[in-house]
mmCIF file of C-alpha atoms in Angstrom:
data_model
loop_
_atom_site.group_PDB
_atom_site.id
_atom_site.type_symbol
_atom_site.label_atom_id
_atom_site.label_comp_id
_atom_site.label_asym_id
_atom_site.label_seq_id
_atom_site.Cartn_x
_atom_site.Cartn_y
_atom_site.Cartn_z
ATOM 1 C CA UNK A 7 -55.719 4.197 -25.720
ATOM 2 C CA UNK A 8 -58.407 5.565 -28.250
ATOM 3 C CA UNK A 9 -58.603 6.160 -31.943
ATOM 4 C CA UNK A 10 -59.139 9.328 -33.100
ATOM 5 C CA UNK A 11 -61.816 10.649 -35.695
ATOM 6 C CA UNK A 12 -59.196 9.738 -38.671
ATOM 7 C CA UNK A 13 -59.069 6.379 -37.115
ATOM 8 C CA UNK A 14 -55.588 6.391 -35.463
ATOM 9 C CA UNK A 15 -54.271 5.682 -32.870
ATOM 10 C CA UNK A 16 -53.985 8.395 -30.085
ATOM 11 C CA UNK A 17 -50.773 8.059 -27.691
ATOM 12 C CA UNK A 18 -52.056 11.141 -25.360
ATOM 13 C CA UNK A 19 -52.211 10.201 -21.455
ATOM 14 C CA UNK A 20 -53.575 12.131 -18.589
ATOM 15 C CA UNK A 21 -51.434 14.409 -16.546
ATOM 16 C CA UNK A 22 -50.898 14.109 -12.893
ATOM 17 C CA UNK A 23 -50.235 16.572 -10.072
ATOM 18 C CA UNK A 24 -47.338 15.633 -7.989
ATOM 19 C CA UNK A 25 -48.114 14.572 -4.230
ATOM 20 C CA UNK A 26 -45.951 17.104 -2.551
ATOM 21 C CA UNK A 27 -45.550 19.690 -4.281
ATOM 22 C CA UNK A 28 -48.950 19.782 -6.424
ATOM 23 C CA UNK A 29 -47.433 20.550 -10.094
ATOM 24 C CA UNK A 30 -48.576 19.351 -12.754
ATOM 25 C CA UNK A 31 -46.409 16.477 -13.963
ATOM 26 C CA UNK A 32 -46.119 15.362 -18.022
ATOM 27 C CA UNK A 33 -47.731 12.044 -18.567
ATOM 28 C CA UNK A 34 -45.555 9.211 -18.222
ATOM 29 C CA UNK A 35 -45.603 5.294 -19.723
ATOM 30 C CA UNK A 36 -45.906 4.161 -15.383
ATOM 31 C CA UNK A 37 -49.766 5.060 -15.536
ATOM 32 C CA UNK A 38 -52.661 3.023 -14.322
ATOM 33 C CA UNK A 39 -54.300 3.809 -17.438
ATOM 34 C CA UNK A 40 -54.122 1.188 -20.354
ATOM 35 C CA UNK A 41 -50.567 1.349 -21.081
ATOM 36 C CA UNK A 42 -50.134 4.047 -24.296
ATOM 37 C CA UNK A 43 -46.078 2.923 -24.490
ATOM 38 C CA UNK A 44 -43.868 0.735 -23.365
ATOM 39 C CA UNK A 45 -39.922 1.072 -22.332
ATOM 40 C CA UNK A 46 -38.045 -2.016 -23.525
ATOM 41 C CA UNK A 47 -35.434 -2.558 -21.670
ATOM 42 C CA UNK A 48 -32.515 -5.113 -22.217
ATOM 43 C CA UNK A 49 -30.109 -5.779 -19.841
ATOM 44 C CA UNK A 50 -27.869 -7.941 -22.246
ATOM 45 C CA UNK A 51 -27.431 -5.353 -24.733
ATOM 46 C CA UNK A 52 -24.172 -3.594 -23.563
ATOM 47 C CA UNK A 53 -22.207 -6.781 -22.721
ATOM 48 C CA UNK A 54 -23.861 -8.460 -26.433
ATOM 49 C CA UNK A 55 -22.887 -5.069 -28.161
ATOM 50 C CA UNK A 56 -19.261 -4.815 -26.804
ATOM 51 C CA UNK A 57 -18.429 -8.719 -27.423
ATOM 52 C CA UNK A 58 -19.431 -7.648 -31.326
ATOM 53 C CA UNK A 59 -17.029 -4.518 -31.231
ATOM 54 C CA UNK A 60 -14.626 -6.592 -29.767
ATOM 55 C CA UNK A 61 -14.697 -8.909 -32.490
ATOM 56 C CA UNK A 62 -14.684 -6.053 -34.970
ATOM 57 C CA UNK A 63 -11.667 -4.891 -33.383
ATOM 58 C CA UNK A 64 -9.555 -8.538 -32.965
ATOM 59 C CA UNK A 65 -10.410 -9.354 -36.985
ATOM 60 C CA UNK A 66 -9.618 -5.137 -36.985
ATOM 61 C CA UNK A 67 -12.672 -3.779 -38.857
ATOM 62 C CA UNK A 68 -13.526 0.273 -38.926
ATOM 63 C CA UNK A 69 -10.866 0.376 -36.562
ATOM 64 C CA UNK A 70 -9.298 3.685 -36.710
ATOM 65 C CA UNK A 71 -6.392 4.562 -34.211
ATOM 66 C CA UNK A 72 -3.091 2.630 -34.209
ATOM 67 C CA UNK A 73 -1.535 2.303 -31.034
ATOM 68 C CA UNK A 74 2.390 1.835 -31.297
ATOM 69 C CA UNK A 75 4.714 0.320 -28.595
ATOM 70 C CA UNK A 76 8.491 0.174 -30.082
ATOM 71 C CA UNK A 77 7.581 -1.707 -33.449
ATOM 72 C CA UNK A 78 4.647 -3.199 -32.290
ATOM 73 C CA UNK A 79 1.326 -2.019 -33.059
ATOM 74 C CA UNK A 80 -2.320 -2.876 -32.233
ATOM 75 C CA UNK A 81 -4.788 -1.347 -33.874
ATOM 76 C CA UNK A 82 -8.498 -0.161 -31.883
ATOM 77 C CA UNK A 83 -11.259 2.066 -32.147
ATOM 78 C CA UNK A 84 -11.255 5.374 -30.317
ATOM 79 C CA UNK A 85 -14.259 5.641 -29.395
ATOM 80 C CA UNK A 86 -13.892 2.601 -27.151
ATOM 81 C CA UNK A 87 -10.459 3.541 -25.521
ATOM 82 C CA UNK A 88 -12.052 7.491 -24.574
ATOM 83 C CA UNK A 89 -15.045 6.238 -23.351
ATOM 84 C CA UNK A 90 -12.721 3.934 -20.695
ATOM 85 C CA UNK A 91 -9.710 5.960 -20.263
ATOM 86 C CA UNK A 92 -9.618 9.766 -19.064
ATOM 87 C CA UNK A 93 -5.686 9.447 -21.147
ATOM 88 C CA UNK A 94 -6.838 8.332 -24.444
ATOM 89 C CA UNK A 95 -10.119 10.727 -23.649
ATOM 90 C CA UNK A 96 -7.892 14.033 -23.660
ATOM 91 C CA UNK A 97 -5.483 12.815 -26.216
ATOM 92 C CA UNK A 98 -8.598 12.507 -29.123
ATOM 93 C CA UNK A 99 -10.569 15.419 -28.105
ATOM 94 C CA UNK A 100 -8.459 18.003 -26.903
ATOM 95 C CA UNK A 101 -5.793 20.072 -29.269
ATOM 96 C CA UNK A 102 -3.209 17.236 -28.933
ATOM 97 C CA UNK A 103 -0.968 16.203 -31.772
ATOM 98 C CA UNK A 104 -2.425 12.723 -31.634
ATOM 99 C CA UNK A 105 -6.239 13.632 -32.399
ATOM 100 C CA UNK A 106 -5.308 13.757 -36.248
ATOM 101 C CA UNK A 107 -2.639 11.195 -36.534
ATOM 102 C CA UNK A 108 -3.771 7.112 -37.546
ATOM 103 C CA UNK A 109 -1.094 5.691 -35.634
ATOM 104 C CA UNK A 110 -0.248 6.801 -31.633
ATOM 105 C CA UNK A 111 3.231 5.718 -30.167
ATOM 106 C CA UNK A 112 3.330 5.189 -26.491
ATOM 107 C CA UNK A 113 6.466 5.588 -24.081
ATOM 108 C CA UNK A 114 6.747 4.552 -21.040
ATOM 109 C CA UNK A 115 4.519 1.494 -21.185
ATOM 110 C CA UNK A 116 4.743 -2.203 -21.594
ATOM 111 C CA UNK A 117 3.234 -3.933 -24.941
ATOM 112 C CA UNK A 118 1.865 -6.955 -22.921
ATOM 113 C CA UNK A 119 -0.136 -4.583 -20.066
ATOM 114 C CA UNK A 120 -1.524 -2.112 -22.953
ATOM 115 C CA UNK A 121 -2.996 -5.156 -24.555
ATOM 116 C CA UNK A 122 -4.568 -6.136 -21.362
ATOM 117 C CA UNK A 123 -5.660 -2.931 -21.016
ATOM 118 C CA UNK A 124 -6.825 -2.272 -24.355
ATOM 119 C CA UNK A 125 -8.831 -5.817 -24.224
ATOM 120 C CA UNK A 126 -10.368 -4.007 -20.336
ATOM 121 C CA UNK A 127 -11.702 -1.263 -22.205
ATOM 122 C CA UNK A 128 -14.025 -4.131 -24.890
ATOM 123 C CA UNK A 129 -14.569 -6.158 -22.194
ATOM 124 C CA UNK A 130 -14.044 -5.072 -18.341
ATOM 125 C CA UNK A 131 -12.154 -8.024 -18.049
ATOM 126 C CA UNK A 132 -8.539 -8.637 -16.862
ATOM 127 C CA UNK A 133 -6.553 -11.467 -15.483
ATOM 128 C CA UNK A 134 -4.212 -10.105 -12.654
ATOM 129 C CA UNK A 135 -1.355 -12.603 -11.998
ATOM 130 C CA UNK A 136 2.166 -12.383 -10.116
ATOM 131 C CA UNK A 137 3.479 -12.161 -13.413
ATOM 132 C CA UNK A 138 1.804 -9.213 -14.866
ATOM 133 C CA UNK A 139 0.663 -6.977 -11.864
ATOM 134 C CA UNK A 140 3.574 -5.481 -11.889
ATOM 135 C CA UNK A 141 3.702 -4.061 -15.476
ATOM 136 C CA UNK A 142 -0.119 -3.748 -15.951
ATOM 137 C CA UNK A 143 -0.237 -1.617 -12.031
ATOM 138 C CA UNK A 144 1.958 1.359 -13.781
ATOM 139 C CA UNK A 145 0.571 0.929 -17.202
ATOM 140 C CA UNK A 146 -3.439 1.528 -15.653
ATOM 141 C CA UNK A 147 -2.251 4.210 -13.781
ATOM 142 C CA UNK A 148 -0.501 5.503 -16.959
ATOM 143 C CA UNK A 149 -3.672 5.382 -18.713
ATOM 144 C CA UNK A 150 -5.754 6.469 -16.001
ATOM 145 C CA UNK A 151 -8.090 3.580 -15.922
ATOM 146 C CA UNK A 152 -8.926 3.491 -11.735
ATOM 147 C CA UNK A 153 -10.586 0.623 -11.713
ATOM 148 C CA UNK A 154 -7.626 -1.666 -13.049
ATOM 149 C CA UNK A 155 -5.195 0.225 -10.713
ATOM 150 C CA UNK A 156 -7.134 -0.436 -7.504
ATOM 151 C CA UNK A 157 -7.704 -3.804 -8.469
ATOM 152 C CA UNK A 158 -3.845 -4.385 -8.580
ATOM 153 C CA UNK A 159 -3.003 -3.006 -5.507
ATOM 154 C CA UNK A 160 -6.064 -4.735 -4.147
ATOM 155 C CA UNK A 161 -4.521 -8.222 -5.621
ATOM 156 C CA UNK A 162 -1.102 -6.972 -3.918
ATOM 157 C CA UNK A 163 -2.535 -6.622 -0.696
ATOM 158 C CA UNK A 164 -3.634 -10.214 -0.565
ATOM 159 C CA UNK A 165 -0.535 -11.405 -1.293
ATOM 160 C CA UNK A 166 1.323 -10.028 0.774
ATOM 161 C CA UNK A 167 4.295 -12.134 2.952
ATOM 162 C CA UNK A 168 7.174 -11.838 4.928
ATOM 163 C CA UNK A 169 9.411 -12.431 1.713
ATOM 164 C CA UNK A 170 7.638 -9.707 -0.507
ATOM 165 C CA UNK A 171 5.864 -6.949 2.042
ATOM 166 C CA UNK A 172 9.024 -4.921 1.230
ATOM 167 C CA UNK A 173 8.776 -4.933 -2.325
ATOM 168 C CA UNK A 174 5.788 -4.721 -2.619
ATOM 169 C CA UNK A 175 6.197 -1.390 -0.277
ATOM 170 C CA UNK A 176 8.658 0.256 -2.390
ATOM 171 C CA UNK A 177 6.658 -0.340 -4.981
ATOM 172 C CA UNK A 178 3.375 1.202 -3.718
ATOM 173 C CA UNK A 179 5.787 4.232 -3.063
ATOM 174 C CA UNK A 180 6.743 4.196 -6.314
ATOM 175 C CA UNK A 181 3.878 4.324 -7.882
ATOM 176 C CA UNK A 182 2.251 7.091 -4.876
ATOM 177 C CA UNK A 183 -0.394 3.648 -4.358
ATOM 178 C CA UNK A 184 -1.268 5.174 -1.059
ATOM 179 C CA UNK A 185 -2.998 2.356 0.954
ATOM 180 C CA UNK A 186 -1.146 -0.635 -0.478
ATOM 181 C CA UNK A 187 1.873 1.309 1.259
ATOM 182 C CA UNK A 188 0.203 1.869 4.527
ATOM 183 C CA UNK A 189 -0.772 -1.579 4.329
ATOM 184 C CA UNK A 190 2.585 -3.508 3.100
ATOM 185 C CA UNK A 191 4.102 -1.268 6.004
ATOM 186 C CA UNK A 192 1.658 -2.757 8.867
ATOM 187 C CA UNK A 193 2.660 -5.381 7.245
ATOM 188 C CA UNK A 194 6.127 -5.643 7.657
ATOM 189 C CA UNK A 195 5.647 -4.285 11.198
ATOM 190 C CA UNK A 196 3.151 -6.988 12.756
ATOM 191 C CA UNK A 197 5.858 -9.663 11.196
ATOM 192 C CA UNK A 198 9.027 -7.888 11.524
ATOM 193 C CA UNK A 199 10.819 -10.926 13.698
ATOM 194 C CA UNK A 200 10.028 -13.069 10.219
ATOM 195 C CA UNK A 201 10.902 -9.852 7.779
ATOM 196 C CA UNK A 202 13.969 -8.873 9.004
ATOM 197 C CA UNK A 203 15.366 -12.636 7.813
ATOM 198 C CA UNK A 204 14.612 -11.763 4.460
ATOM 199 C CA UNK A 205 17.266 -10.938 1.881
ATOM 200 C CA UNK A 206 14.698 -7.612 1.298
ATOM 201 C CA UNK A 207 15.964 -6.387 4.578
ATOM 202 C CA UNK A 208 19.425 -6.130 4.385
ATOM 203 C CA UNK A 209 19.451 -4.584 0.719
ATOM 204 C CA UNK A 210 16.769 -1.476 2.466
ATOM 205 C CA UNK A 211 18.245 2.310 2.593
ATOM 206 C CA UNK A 212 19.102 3.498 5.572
ATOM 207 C CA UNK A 213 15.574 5.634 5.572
ATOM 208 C CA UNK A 214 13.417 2.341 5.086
ATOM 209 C CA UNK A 215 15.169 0.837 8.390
ATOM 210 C CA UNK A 216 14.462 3.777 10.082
ATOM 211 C CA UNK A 217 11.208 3.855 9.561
ATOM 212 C CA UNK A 218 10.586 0.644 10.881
ATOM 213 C CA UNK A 219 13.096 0.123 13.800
ATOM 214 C CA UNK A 220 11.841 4.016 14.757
ATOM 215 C CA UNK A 221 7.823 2.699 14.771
ATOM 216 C CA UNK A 222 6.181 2.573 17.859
ATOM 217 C CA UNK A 223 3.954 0.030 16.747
ATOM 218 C CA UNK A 224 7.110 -2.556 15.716
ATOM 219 C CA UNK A 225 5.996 -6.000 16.840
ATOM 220 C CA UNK A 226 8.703 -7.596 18.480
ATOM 221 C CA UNK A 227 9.101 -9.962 21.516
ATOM 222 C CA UNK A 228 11.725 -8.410 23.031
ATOM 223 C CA UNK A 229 14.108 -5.037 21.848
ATOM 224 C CA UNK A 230 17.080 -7.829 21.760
ATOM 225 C CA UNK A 231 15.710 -8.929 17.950
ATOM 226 C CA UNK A 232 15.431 -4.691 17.288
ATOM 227 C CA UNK A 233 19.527 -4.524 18.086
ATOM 228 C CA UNK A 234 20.332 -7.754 15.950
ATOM 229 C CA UNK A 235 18.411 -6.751 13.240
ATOM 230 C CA UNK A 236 19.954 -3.317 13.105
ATOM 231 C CA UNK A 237 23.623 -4.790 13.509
ATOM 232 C CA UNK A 238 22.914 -7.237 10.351
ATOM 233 C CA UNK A 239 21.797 -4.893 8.245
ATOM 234 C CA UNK A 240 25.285 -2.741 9.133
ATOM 235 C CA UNK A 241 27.545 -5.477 8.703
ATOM 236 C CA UNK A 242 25.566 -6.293 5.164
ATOM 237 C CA UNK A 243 27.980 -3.439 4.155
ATOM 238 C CA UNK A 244 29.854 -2.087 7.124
ATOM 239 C CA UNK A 245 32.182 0.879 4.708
ATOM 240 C CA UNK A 246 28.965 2.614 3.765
ATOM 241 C CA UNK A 247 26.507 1.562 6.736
ATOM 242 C CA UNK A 248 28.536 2.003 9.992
ATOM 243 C CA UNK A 249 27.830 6.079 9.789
ATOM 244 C CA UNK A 250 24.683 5.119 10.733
ATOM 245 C CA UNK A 251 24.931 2.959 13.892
ATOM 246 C CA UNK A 252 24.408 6.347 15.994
ATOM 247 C CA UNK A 253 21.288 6.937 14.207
ATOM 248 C CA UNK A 254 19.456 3.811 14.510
ATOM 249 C CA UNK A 255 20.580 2.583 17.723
ATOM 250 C CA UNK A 256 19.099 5.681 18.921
ATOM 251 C CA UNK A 257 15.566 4.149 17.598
ATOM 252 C CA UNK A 258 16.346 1.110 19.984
ATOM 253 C CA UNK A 259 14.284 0.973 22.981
ATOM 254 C CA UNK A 260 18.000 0.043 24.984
ATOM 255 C CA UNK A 261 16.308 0.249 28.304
ATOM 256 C CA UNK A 262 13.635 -2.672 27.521
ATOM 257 C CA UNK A 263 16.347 -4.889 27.108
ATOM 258 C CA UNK A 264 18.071 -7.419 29.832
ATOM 259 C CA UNK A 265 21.132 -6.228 31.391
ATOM 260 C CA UNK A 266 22.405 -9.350 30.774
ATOM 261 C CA UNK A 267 22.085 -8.755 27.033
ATOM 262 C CA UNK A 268 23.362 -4.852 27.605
ATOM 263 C CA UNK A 269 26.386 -6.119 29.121
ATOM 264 C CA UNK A 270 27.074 -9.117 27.081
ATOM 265 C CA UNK A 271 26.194 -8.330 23.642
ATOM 266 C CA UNK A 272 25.483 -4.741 23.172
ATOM 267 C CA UNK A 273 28.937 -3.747 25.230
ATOM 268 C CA UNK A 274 31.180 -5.922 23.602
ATOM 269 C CA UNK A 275 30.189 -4.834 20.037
ATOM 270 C CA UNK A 276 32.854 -2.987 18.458
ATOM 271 C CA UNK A 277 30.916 -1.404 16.402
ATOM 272 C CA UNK A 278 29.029 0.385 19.444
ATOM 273 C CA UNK A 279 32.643 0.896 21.325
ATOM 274 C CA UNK A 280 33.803 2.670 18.987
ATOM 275 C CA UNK A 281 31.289 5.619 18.680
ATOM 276 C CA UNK A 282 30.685 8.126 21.758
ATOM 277 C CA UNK A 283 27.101 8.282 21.042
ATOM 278 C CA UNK A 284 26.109 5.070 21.212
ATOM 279 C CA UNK A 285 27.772 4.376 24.452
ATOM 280 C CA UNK A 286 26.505 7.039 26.168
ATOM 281 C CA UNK A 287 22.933 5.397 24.925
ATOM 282 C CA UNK A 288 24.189 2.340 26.499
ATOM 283 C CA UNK A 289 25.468 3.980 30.047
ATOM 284 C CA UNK A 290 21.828 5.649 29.917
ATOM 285 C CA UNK A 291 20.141 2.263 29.554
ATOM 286 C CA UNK A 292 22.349 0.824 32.241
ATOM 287 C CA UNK A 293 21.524 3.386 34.617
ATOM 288 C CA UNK A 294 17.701 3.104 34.021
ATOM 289 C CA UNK A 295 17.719 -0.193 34.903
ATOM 290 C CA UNK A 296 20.159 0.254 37.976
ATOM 291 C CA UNK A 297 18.733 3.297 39.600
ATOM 292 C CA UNK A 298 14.975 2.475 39.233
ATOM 293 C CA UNK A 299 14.314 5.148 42.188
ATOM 294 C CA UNK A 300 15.725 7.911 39.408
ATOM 295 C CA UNK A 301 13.829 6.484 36.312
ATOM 296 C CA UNK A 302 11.980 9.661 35.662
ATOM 297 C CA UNK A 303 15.162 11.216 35.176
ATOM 298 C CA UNK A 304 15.952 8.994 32.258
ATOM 299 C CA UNK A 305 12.546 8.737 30.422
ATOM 300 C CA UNK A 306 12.626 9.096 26.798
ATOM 301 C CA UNK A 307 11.578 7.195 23.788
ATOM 302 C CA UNK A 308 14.328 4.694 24.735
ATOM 303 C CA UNK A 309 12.498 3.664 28.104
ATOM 304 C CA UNK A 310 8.953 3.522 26.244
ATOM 305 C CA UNK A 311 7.321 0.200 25.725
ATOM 306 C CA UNK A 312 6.272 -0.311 22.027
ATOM 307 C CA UNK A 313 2.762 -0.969 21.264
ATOM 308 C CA UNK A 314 2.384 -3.184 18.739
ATOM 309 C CA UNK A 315 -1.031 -2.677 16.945
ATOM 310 C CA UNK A 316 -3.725 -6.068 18.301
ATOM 311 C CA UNK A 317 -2.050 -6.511 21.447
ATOM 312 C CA UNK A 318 -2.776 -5.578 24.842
ATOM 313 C CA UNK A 319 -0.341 -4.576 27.681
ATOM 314 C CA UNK A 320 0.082 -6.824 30.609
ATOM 315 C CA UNK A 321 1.063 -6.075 34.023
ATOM 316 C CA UNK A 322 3.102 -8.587 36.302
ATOM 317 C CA UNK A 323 3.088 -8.558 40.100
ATOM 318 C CA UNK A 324 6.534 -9.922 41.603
ATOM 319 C CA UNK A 325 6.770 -11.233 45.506
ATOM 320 C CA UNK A 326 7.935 -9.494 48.196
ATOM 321 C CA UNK A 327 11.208 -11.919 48.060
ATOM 322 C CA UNK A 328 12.402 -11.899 44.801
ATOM 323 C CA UNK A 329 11.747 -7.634 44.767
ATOM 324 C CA UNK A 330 14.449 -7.750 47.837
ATOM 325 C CA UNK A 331 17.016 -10.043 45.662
ATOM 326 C CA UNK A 332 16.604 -7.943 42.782
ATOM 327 C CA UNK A 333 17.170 -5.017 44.539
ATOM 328 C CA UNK A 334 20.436 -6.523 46.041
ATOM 329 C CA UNK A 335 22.026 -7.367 42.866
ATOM 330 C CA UNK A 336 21.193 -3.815 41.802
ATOM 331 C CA UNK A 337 23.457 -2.791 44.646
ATOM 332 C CA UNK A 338 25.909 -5.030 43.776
ATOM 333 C CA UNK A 339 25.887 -4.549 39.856
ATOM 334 C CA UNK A 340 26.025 -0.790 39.626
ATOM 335 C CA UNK A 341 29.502 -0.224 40.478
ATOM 336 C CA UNK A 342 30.640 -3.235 37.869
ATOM 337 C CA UNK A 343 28.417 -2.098 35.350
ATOM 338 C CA UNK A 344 29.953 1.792 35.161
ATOM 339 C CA UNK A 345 33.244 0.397 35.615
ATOM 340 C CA UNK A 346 32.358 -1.939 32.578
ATOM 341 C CA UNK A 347 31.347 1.151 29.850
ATOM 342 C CA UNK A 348 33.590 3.669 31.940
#
């Protein structure tokens, strides 16, 4: 830094070529030269400015937009709510009613998750609990602040249990949250010998058992817990359910069960008697496991093993013995068993 010939100060700097390209760059404050400015720089200011305008806005001074929920009304500054919300963004700067009026009334949103969300917008703060998260997820989405929205479904993700998975499903679907649904649904899935004990369960639609009795990645121990769970949730409310015992005995993998169970539990259901359909399922499942020498004959999605999603198949060798007893009581079952469902 030098003084010039009137004796002041002179801010000028030498310019510099760039190193690739060889331009000629303006002078900048970064040079080795004896510094000619200097870029203050303070970290604290946002977070120190907002807590004032937050202030300004709680003892409501130069605010100058009224927000009104029913006859409730809270009172902000616009600037703040555009600069955090794409919503209140369009509705003060494009040819909306609203971008003249003092006071705004919102629909469609609850008082106690606007106020959160106004408070966000001073602050980037907000306390997600099992009592609000479902009022304040809508309400951010409403208002199109992301950040609040993803921070909800991320809060719903780790809560997620056998009792609430889904509820909590529904209400991704609801509310188009895309991955909290594909996760409450893996969800439900890997834990659906726990889920399906659940009061949830039996008040699904017929479409939300389907999907998860028809998923080839159910996690059950055996398809035994598939057919009780299905039956339950009929005779919840047999006069409107039993249409669909066809349907969703269909999505039971009848084959990977026991004959034992087949013949015992399955076959005496009335339920299953008394529809064509589902005995002819049965009859197929009996002959798979009967005729193993004609098994290709039956394969279909009823004689596929699930796979579950974390566990690995296992395969079982059986000695030369017991493969001749089982192969006798084959002989001697088949003829009871079609007499049985015949």
């Amino acid at each position: 830094m030098a003084t010039t010939s009137s004796g002041a100060w002179s801010t000028s700097s030498t310019s510099q070529k760039h190193e690739e390209t060889g331009i000629e760059e303006p002078p900048t404050c970064e040079s080795p030269e004896p510094m000619s400015c200097y870029l203050h720089h303070d970290p604290d200011h946002p977070m120190s400015s907002f807590s004032v305008i937050n202030k300004m806005r709680v003892n409501i001074q130069l605010c100058d937009v009224s927000l009104r929920v029913g006859n409730n009304v809270t009172k902000a500054h616009r600037l703040v709510l555009a600069s955090s919300s794409p919503y209140f963004y369009a509705m003060f700067n494009d040819d909306m009613a609203e971008k003249l009026q003092s006071e705004v009334e919102l629909h469609d949103v609850d008082l106690g998750a606007l106020q959160l969300l106004i408070e966000y917008s001073y602050t980037g703060q907000v306390h997600i609990t099992d009592e609000n998260v479902q009022v304040l997820l809508p309400a951010s989405s409403l208002l199109q602040i992301n950040s609040v929205r993803d921070a909800c479904c991320t809060f719903l993700m780790k809560q997620l249990h056998p009792t609430n998975c889904l509820g909590i499903r529904q209400f991704a679907e609801t509310h188009s949250c895309n991955e909290l649904r594909t996760r409450s649904h893996r969800y439900a899935l890997q834990n659906f010998e726990e889920v399906v004990k659940t009061e949830e369960f039996l008040f699904l639609s017929f479409s939300e058992v389907e999907d998860l009795v028809s998923n080839d990645k159910l996690n059950v121990v055996s398809e035994e817990q598939v057919f009780v769970a299905v039956m339950d949730w009929i005779k919840h409310n047999p006069s409107e359910r039993s249409q669909y015992i066809a349907q969703l005995l269909g999505h039971v993998r009848l084959a990977q069960m026991s004959k034992m169970f087949l013949l015992n539990v399955v076959e005496t259901e009335p339920l299953v008697r008394s529809e064509p359909s589902c005995k002819d399922l049965l009859l197929g499942a009996m002959k798979y496991h009967l005729l193993p020498d004609q098994r290709s004959d039956f394969a279909s999605k009823q004689t596929e093993q699930r796979s579950p999603d974390g566990l690995m198949p296992y395969i079982f060798a059986i000695g030369e013995h017991l493969l001749h007893n089982i192969l006798y009581i084959r002989t001697c079952l088949i003829i009871i068993v079609l007499y049985v469902i015949l």
